[in-house]
Coordinates of N, CA and C in Angstrom, one line a residue:
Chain A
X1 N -4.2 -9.6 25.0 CA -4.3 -10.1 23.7 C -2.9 -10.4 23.2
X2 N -2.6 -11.7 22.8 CA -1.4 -12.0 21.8 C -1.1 -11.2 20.5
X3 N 0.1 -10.6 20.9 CA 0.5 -10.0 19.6 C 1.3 -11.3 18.6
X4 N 1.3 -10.2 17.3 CA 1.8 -11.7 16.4 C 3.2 -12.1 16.4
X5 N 3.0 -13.6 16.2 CA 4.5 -14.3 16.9 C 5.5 -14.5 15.5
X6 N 6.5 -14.6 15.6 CA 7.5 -15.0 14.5 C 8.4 -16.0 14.7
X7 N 8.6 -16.5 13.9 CA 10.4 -17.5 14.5 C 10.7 -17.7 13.0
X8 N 12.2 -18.0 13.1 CA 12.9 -18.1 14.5 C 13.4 -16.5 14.8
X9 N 13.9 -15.9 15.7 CA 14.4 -14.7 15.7 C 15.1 -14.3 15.0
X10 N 16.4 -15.1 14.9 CA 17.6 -15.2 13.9 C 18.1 -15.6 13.2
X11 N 18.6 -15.9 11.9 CA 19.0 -17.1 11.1 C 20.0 -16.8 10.4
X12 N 21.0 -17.5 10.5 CA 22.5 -17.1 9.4 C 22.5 -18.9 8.7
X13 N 22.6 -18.4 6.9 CA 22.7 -18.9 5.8 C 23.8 -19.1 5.2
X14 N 24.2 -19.8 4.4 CA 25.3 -19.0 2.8 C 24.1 -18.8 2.1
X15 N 24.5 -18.2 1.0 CA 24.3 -17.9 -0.2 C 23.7 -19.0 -0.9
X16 N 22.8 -19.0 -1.6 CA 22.2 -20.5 -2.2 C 21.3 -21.5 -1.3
X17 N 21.5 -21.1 -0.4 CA 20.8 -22.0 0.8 C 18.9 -21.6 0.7
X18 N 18.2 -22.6 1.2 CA 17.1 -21.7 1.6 C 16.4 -21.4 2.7
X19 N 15.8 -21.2 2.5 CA 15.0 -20.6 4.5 C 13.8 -20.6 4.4
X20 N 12.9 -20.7 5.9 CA 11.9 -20.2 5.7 C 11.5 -19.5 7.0
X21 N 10.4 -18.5 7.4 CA 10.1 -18.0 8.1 C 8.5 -18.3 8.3
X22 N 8.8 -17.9 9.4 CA 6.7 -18.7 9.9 C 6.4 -17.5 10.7
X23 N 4.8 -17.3 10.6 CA 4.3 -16.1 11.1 C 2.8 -16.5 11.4
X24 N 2.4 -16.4 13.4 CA 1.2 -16.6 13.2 C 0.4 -15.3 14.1
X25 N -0.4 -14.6 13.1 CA -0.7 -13.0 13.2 C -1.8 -13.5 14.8
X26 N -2.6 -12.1 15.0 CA -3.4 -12.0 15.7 C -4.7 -12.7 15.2
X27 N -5.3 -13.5 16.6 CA -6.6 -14.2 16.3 C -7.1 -13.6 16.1
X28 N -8.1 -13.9 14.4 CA -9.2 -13.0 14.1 C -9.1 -11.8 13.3
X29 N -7.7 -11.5 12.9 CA -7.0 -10.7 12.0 C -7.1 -11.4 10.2
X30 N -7.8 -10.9 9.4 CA -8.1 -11.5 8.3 C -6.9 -11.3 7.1
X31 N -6.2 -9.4 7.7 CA -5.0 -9.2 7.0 C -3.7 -9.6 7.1
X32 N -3.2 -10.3 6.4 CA -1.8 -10.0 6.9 C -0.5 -10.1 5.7
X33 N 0.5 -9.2 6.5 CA 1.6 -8.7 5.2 C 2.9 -9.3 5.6
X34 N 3.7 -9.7 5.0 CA 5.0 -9.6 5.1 C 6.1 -8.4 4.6
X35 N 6.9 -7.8 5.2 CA 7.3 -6.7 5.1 C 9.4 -7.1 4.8
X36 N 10.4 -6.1 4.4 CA 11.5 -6.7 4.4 C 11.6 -5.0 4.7
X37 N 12.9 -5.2 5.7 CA 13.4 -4.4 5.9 C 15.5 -4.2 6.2
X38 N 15.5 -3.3 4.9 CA 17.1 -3.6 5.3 C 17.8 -2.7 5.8
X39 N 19.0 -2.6 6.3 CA 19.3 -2.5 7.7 C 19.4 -0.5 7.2
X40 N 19.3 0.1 7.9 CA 18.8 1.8 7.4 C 17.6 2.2 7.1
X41 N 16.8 1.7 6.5 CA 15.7 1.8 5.9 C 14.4 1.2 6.2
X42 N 13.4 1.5 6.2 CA 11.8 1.6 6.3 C 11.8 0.6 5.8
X43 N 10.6 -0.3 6.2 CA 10.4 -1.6 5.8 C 9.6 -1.4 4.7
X44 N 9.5 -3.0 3.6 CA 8.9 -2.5 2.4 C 8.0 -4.0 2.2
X45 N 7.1 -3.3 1.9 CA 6.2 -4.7 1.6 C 6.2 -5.5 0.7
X46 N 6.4 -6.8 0.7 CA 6.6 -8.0 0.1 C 5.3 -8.2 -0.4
X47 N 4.3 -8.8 0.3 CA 3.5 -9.6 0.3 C 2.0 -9.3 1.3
X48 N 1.2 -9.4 0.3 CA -0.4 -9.0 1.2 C -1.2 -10.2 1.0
X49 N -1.7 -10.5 2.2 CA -3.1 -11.6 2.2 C -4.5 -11.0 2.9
X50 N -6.0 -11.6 2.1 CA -6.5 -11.3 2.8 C -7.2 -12.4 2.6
X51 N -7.2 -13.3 3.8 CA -8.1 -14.4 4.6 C -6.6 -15.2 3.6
X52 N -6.9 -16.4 2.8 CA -5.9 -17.0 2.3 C -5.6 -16.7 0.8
X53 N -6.0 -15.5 0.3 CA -5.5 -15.1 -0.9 C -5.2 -14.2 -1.0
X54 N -4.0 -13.5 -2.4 CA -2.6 -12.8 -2.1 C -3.7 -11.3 -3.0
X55 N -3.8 -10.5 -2.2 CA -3.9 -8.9 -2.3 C -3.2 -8.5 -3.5
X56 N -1.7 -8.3 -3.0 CA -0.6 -7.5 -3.4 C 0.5 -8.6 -3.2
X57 N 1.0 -8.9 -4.3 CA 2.4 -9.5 -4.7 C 3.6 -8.3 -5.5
X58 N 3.1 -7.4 -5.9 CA 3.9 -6.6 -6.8 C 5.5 -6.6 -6.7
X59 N 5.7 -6.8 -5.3 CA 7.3 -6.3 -5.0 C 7.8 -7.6 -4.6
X60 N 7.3 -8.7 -4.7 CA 7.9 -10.0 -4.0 C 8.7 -10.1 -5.1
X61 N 9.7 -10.9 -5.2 CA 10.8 -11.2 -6.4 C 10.5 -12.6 -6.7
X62 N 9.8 -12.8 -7.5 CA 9.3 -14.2 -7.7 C 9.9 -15.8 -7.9
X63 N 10.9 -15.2 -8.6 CA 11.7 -15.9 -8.9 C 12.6 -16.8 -7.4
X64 N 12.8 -15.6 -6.6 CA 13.3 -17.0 -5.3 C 12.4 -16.8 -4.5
X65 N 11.7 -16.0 -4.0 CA 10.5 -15.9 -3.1 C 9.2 -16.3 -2.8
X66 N 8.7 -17.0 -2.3 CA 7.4 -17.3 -2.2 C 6.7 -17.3 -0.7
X67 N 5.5 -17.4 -0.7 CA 4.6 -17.3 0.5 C 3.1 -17.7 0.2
X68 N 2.8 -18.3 1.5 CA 1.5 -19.1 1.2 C 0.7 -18.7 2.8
X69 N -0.4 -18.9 2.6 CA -1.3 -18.7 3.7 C -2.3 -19.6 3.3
X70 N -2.0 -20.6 4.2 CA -2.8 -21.7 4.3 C -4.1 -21.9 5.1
X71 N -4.9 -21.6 5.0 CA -6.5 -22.0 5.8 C -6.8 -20.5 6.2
X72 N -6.0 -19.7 5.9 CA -6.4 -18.0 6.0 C -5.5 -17.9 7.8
X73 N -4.9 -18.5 8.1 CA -4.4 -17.8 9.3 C -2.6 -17.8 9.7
X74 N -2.1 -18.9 10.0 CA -0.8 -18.6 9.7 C -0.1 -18.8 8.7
X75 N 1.3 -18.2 8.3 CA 1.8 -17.8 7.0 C 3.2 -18.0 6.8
X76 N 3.8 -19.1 5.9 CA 5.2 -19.1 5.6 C 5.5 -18.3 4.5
X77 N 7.0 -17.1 5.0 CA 7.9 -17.0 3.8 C 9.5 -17.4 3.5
X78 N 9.2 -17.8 2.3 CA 10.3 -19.2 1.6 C 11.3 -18.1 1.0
X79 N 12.3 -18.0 0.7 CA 13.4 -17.9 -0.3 C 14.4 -19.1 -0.4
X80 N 14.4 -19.2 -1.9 CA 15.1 -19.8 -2.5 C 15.9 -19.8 -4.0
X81 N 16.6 -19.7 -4.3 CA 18.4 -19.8 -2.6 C 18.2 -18.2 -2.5
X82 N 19.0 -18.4 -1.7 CA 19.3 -16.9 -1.2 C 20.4 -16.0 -2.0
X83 N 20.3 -14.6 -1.7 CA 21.2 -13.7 -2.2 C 22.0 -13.5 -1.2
X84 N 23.2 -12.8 -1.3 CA 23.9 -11.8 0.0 C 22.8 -10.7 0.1
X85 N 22.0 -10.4 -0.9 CA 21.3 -8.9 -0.7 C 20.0 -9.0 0.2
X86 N 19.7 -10.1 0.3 CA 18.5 -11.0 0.8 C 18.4 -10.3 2.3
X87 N 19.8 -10.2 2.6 CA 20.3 -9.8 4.3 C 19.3 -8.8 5.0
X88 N 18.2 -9.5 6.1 CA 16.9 -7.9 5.9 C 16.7 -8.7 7.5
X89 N 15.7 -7.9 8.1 CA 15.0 -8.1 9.0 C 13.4 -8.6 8.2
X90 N 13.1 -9.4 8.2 CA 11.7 -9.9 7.8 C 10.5 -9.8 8.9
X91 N 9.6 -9.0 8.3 CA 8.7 -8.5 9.5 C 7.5 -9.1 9.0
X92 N 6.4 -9.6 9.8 CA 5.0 -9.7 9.6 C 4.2 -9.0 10.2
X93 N 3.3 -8.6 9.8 CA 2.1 -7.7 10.3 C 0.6 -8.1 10.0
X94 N -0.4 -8.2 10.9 CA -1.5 -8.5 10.8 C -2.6 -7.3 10.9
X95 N -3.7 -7.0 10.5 CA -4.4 -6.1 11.1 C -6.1 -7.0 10.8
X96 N -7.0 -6.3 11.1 CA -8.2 -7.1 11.3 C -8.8 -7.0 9.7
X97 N -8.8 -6.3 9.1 CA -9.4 -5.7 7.7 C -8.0 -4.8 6.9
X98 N -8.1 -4.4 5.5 CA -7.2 -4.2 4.8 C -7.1 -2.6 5.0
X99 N -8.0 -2.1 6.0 CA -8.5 -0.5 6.3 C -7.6 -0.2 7.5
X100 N -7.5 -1.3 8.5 CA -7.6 -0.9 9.7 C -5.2 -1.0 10.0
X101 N -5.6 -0.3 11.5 CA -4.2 -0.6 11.5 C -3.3 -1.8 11.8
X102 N -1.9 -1.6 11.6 CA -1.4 -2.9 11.2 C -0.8 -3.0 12.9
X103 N -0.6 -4.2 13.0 CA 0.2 -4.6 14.8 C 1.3 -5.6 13.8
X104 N 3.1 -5.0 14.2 CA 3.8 -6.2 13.6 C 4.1 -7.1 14.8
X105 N 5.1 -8.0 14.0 CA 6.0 -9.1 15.4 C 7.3 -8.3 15.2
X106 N 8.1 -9.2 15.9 CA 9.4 -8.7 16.3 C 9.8 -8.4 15.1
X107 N 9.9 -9.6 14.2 CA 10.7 -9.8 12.7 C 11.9 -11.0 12.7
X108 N 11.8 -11.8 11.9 CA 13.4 -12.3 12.1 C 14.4 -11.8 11.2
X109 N 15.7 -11.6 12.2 CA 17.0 -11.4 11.4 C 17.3 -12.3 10.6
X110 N 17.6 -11.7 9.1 CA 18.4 -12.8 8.7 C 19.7 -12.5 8.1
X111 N 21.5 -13.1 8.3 CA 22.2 -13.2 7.3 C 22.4 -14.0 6.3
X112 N 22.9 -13.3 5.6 CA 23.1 -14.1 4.2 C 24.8 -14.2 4.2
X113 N 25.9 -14.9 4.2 CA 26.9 -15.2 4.2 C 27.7 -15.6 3.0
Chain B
X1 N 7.6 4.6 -3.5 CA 8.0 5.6 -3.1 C 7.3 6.2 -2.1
X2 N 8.1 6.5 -0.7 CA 7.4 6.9 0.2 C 6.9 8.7 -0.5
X3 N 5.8 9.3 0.3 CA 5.0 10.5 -0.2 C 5.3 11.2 0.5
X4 N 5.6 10.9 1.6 CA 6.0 12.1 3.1 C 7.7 12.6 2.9
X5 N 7.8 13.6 3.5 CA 9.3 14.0 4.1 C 9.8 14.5 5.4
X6 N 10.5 13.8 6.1 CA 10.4 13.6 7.5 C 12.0 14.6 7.9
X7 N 12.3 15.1 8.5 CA 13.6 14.9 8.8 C 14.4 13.8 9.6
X8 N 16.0 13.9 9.4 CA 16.8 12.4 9.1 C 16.9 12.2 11.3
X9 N 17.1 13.0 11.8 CA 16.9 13.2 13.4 C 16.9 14.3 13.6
X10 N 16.1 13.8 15.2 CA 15.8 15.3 16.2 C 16.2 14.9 17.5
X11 N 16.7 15.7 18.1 CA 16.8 15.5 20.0 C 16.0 16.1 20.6
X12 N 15.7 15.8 21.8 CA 14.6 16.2 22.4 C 15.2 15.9 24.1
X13 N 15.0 17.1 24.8 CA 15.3 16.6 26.4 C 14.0 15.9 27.5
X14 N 14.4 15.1 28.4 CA 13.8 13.9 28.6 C 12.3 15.0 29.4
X15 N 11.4 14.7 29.6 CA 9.9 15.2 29.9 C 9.4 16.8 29.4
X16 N 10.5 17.0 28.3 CA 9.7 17.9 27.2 C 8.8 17.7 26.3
X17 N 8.3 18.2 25.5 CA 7.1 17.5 24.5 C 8.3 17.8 23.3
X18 N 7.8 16.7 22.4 CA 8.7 16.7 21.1 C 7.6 16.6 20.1
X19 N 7.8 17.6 19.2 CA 7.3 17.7 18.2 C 8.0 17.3 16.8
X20 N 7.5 16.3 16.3 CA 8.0 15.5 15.0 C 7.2 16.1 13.8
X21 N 8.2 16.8 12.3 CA 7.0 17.3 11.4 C 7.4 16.6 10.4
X22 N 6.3 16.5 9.4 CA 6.0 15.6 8.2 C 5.8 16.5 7.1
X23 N 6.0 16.5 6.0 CA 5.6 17.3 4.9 C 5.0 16.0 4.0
X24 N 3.7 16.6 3.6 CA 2.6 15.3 2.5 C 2.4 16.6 1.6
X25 N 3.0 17.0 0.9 CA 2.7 18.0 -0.1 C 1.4 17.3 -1.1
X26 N 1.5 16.2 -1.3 CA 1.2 15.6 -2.7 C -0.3 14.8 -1.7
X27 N -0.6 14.8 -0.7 CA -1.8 14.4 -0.3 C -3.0 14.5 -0.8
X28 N -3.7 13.0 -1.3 CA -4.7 13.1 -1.9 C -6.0 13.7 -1.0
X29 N -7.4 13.7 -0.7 CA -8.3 13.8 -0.2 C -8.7 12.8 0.1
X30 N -8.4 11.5 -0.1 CA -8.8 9.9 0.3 C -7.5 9.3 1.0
X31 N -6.8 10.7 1.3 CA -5.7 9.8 2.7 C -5.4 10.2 3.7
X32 N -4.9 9.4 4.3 CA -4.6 9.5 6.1 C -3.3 9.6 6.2
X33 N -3.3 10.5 7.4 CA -1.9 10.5 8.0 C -1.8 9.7 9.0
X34 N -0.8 8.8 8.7 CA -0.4 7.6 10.2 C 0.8 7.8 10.3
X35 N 1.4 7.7 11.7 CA 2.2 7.5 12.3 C 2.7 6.6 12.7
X36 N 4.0 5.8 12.7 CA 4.6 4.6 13.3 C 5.3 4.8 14.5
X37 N 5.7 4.3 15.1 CA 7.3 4.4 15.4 C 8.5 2.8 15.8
X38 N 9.2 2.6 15.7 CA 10.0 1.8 15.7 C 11.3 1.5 16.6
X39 N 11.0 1.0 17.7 CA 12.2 1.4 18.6 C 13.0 -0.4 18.8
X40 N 14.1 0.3 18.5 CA 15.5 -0.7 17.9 C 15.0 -2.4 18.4
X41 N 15.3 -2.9 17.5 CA 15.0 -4.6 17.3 C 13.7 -4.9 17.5
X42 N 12.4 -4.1 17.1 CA 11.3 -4.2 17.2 C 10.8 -3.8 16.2
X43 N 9.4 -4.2 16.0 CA 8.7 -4.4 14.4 C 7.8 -2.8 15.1
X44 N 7.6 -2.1 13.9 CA 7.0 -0.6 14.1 C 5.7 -0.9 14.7
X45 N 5.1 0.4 15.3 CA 4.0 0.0 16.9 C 3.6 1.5 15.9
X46 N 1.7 0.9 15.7 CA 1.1 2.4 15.4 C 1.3 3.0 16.6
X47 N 1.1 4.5 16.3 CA 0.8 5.7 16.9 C -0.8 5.6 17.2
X48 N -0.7 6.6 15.6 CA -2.1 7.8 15.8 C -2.3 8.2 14.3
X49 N -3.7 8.0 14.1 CA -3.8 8.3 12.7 C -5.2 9.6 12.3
X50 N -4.8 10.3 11.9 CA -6.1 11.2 11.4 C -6.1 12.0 9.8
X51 N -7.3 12.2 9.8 CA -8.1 12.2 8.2 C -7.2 14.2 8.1
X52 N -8.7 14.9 9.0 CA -8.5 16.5 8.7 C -8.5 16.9 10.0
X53 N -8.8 16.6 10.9 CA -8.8 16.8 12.4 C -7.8 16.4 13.1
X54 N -7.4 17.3 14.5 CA -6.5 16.7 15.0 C -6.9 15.7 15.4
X55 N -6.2 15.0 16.2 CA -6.3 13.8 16.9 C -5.5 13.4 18.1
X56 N -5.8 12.7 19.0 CA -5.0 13.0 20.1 C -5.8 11.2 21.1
X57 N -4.6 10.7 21.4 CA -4.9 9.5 21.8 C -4.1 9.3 23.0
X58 N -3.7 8.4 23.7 CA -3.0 8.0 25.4 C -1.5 8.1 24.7
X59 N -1.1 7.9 23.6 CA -0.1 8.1 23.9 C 0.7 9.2 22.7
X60 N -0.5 10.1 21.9 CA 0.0 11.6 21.0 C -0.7 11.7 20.7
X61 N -0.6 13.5 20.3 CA -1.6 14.3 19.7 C -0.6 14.4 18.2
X62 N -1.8 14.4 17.1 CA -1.5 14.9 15.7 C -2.1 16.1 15.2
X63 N -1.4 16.9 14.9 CA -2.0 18.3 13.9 C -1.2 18.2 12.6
X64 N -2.8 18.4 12.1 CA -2.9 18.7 11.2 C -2.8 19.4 9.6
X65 N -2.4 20.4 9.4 CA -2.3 22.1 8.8 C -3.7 21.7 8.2
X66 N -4.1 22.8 8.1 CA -5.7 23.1 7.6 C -5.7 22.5 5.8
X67 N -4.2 22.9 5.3 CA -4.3 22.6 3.6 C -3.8 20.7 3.2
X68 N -3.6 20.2 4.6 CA -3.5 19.0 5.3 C -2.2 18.6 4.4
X69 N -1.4 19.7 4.0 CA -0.1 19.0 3.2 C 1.7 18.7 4.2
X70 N 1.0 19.0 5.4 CA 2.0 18.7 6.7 C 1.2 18.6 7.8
X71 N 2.2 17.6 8.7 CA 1.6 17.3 10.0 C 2.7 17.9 11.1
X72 N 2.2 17.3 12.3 CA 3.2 17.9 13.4 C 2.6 16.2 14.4
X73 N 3.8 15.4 15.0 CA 3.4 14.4 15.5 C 4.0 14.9 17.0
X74 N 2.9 15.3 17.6 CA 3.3 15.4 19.6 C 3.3 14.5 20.4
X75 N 5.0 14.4 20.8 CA 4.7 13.6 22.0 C 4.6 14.7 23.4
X76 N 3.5 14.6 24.7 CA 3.6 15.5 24.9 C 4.9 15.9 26.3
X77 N 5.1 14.7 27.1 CA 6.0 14.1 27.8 C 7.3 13.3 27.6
X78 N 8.0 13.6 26.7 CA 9.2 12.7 26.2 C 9.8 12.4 27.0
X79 N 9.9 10.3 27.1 CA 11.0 9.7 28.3 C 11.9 9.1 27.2
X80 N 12.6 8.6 28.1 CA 13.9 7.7 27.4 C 13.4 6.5 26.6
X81 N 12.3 5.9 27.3 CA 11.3 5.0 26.2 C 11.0 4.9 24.8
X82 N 10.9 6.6 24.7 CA 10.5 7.3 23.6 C 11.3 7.3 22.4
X83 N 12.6 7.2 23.0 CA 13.8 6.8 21.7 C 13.2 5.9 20.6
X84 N 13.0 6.4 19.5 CA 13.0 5.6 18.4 C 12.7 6.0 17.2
X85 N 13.0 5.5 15.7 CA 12.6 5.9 14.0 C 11.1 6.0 14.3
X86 N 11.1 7.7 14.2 CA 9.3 8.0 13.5 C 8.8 7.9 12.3
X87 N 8.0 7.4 11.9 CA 8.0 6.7 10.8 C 6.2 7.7 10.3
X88 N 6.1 8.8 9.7 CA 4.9 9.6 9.0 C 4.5 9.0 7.5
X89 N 3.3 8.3 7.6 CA 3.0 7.6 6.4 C 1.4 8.2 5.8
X90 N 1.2 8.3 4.9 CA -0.1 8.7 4.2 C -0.7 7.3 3.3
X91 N -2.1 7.4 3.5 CA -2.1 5.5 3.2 C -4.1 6.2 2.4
X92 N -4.3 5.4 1.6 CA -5.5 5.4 1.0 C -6.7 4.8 1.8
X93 N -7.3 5.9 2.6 CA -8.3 5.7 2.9 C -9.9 4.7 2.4
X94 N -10.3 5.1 1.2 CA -10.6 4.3 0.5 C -10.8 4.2 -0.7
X95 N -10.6 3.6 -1.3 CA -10.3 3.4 -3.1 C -11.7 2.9 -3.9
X96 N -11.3 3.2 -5.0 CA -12.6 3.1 -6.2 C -11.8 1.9 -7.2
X97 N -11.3 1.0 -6.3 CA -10.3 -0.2 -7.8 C -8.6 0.1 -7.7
X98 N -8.5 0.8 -7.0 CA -7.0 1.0 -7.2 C -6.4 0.7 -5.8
X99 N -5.2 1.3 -5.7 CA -4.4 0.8 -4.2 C -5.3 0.3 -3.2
X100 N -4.5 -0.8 -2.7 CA -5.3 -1.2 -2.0 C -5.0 -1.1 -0.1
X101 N -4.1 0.5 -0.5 CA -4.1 1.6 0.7 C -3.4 0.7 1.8
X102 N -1.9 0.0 1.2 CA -0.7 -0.4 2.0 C 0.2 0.6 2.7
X103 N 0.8 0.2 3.6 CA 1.9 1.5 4.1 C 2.6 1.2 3.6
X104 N 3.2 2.7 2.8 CA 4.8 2.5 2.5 C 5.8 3.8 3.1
X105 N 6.3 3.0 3.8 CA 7.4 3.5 4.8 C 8.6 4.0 4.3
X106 N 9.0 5.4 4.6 CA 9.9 6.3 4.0 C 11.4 5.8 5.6
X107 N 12.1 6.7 5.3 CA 13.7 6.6 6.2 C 12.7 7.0 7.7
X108 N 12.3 8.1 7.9 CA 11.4 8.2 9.0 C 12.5 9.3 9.5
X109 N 12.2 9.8 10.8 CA 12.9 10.6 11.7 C 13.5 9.6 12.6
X110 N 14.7 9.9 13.6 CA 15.3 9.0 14.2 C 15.4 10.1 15.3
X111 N 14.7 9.7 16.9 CA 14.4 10.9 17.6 C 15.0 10.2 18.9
X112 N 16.0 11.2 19.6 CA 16.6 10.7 20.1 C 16.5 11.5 21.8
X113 N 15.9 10.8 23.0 CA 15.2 11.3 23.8 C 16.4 11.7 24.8
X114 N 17.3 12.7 25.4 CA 18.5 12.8 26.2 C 17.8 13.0 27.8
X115 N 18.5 12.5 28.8 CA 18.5 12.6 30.0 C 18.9 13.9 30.4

């Protein structure tokens, strides 16, 4: 079984610039989250979907961040522009139902410059 | 805010069992104890998850405490593999309208497996 993919692995920015990251979870997985994790610390959830609409947004920062899940299966997350603080490992995770457990991808690195 | 308290590291010698503990003092009755772990430049890989019972799967056993306000996460064979942030999470089993029982991940344990 394919676990879920991410790209690109790594990305270095300046400050103001914007990015995006792409995430396509496990076939048949109806949940999926995006997660930020900075560098010492436990990752923290961003963003919840279930099939193509948003769960949980509470912690996403609205203002430069966004994320869409189009047709209910793979999923871009946007920042725009960027912070220096922005600097995280960005993780996606899929699971089959909002119950069950989560399988992440790698994550991509990202700097902020 | 994570709900668990984990210690910051542990060492462990290579094909000993390592026991990781968790304190959930504040554990509701509609949660689970899950387990992560996270081993360096990699996105966290469940474990093992259980309600009130141990539990014990191919690759750890979880106990419990009977007042279920701490766990103990067993690896029972520790290899060098094994190196990595344990990550003890309590998540909402199932809800009546409220959370909608996400992981939120605390610093974790950082368990470090020696030759």
């Amino acid at each position: 079984e394919a676990g879920v993919a991410q790209s690109p692995r790594y990305k270095i920015i300046e400050k103001r610039q914007s990015v995006a990251f792409w995430c396509n979870p496990i076939s048949g997985h109806a949940t999926l989250y995006w997660y930020q994790q900075i560098l010492g610390q436990g990752p923290k959830l961003l963003i919840q979907f279930q099939n193509n609409g948003v769960v949980d947004d509470s912690q996403l920062p609205k203002d430069r961040f966004s994320a869409e899940r189009l047709k209910g299966v793979d999923s871009t997350l946007k920042i725009q522009p960027a912070k220096l603080e922005d600097s995280a490992v960005y993780l996606c995770a899929s699971s089959r139902g909002q119950r069950e457990k989560l399988f992440f991808g790698s994550g991509t690195q990202l700097s902020v410059l | 805010d994570a709900k668990t308290t984990q210690p910051t590291s542990m060492d462990c010698a290579e094909g000993r069992a390592a026991n990781l503990p968790c304190n959930h003092s504040t554990i509701s009755g509609n949660e689970y104890v899950y387990w992560y772990r996270q081993i360096h430049s990699q996105g966290p890989q469940y474990i093992i998850h259980g309600l009130k019972n141990n539990e014990t799967n191919e690759m750890a056993s979880l106990i419990i405490t009977e007042d279920r306000k701490s766990s103990t996460l067993i690896l029972p064979h520790a290899t060098l593999r094994d190196t990595a942030v344990y990550y003890c999470i309590v998540r909402v089993a199932w809800n009546y309208g409220g959370s909608q029982g996400n992981l939120i991940f605390g610093k974790g344990t950082k368990l470090s497996v020696k030759p």
